């Protein structure tokens, strides 16, 4: 939803640029779900996890992670 010709956000424009690196008639179809970089949603998630010192895990699993 973020990646389209009229995208105003850096995230949407970057996602679209990555998708356009591939020839959809020849290569695989690519719709990246999460773009990792210096900022954006991944950075926000890391900052949240660091501030709370805990990470909710699906299915009640437990693990230790150093962020």
mmCIF file of C-alpha atoms in Angstrom:
data_model
loop_
_atom_site.group_PDB
_atom_site.id
_atom_site.type_symbol
_atom_site.label_atom_id
_atom_site.label_comp_id
_atom_site.label_asym_id
_atom_site.label_seq_id
_atom_site.Cartn_x
_atom_site.Cartn_y
_atom_site.Cartn_z
ATOM 1 C CA UNK A 1 0.000 0.000 0.000
ATOM 2 C CA UNK A 2 2.913 2.348 0.673
ATOM 3 C CA UNK A 3 4.707 1.759 -2.646
ATOM 4 C CA UNK A 4 2.984 3.554 -5.518
ATOM 5 C CA UNK A 5 3.715 6.254 -8.074
ATOM 6 C CA UNK A 6 2.151 8.980 -5.918
ATOM 7 C CA UNK A 7 3.914 8.002 -2.678
ATOM 8 C CA UNK A 8 4.902 11.027 -0.625
ATOM 9 C CA UNK A 9 6.766 9.247 2.175
ATOM 10 C CA UNK A 10 10.417 8.282 1.879
ATOM 11 C CA UNK A 11 9.413 4.756 2.945
ATOM 12 C CA UNK A 12 6.890 4.415 0.102
ATOM 13 C CA UNK A 13 9.246 5.861 -2.516
ATOM 14 C CA UNK A 14 12.097 3.580 -1.404
ATOM 15 C CA UNK A 15 9.860 0.506 -1.466
ATOM 16 C CA UNK A 16 8.718 1.387 -4.985
ATOM 17 C CA UNK A 17 12.323 1.921 -6.115
ATOM 18 C CA UNK A 18 13.300 -1.526 -4.816
ATOM 19 C CA UNK A 19 10.327 -3.147 -6.564
ATOM 20 C CA UNK A 20 11.267 -1.424 -9.822
ATOM 21 C CA UNK A 21 14.745 -2.986 -9.777
ATOM 22 C CA UNK A 22 13.155 -6.208 -11.003
ATOM 23 C CA UNK A 23 11.663 -7.027 -14.402
ATOM 24 C CA UNK A 24 8.274 -8.484 -13.480
ATOM 25 C CA UNK A 25 7.949 -10.237 -16.846
ATOM 26 C CA UNK A 26 11.278 -12.018 -16.386
ATOM 27 C CA UNK A 27 12.129 -11.979 -12.665
ATOM 28 C CA UNK A 28 10.174 -12.895 -9.587
ATOM 29 C CA UNK A 29 7.385 -10.678 -8.325
ATOM 30 C CA UNK A 30 8.649 -8.669 -5.376
ATOM 31 C CA UNK A 31 6.499 -6.912 -2.802
ATOM 32 C CA UNK A 32 8.777 -6.334 0.169
ATOM 33 C CA UNK A 33 6.861 -6.398 3.425
ATOM 34 C CA UNK A 34 9.313 -4.462 5.541
ATOM 35 C CA UNK A 35 12.200 -2.333 4.392
ATOM 36 C CA UNK A 36 15.109 -2.174 6.819
ATOM 37 C CA UNK A 37 17.305 0.903 6.856
ATOM 38 C CA UNK A 38 18.516 3.831 8.912
ATOM 39 C CA UNK A 39 15.134 5.006 10.082
ATOM 40 C CA UNK A 40 11.523 4.174 9.429
ATOM 41 C CA UNK A 41 9.411 1.567 11.165
ATOM 42 C CA UNK A 42 12.292 -0.776 11.984
ATOM 43 C CA UNK A 43 14.153 1.980 13.825
ATOM 44 C CA UNK A 44 10.942 2.876 15.675
ATOM 45 C CA UNK A 45 10.449 -0.776 16.713
ATOM 46 C CA UNK A 46 14.049 -1.061 17.959
ATOM 47 C CA UNK A 47 13.751 2.191 19.918
ATOM 48 C CA UNK A 48 10.480 0.973 21.477
ATOM 49 C CA UNK A 49 11.997 -2.373 22.465
ATOM 50 C CA UNK A 50 15.056 -0.654 23.954
ATOM 51 C CA UNK A 51 12.911 1.733 25.994
ATOM 52 C CA UNK A 52 10.635 -1.019 27.361
ATOM 53 C CA UNK A 53 13.332 -3.666 27.833
ATOM 54 C CA UNK A 54 10.908 -6.357 26.728
ATOM 55 C CA UNK A 55 9.562 -7.707 23.486
ATOM 56 C CA UNK A 56 6.176 -9.408 23.135
ATOM 57 C CA UNK A 57 6.630 -12.815 21.515
ATOM 58 C CA UNK A 58 3.902 -14.575 19.544
ATOM 59 C CA UNK A 59 2.622 -17.767 21.149
ATOM 60 C CA UNK A 60 3.991 -16.972 24.607
ATOM 61 C CA UNK A 61 7.527 -18.096 23.702
ATOM 62 C CA UNK A 62 10.389 -16.758 25.759
ATOM 63 C CA UNK A 63 13.835 -15.714 24.660
ATOM 64 C CA UNK A 64 16.597 -13.266 25.490
ATOM 65 C CA UNK A 65 17.666 -10.621 23.023
ATOM 66 C CA UNK A 66 20.267 -7.893 23.436
ATOM 67 C CA UNK A 67 19.215 -4.739 21.630
#
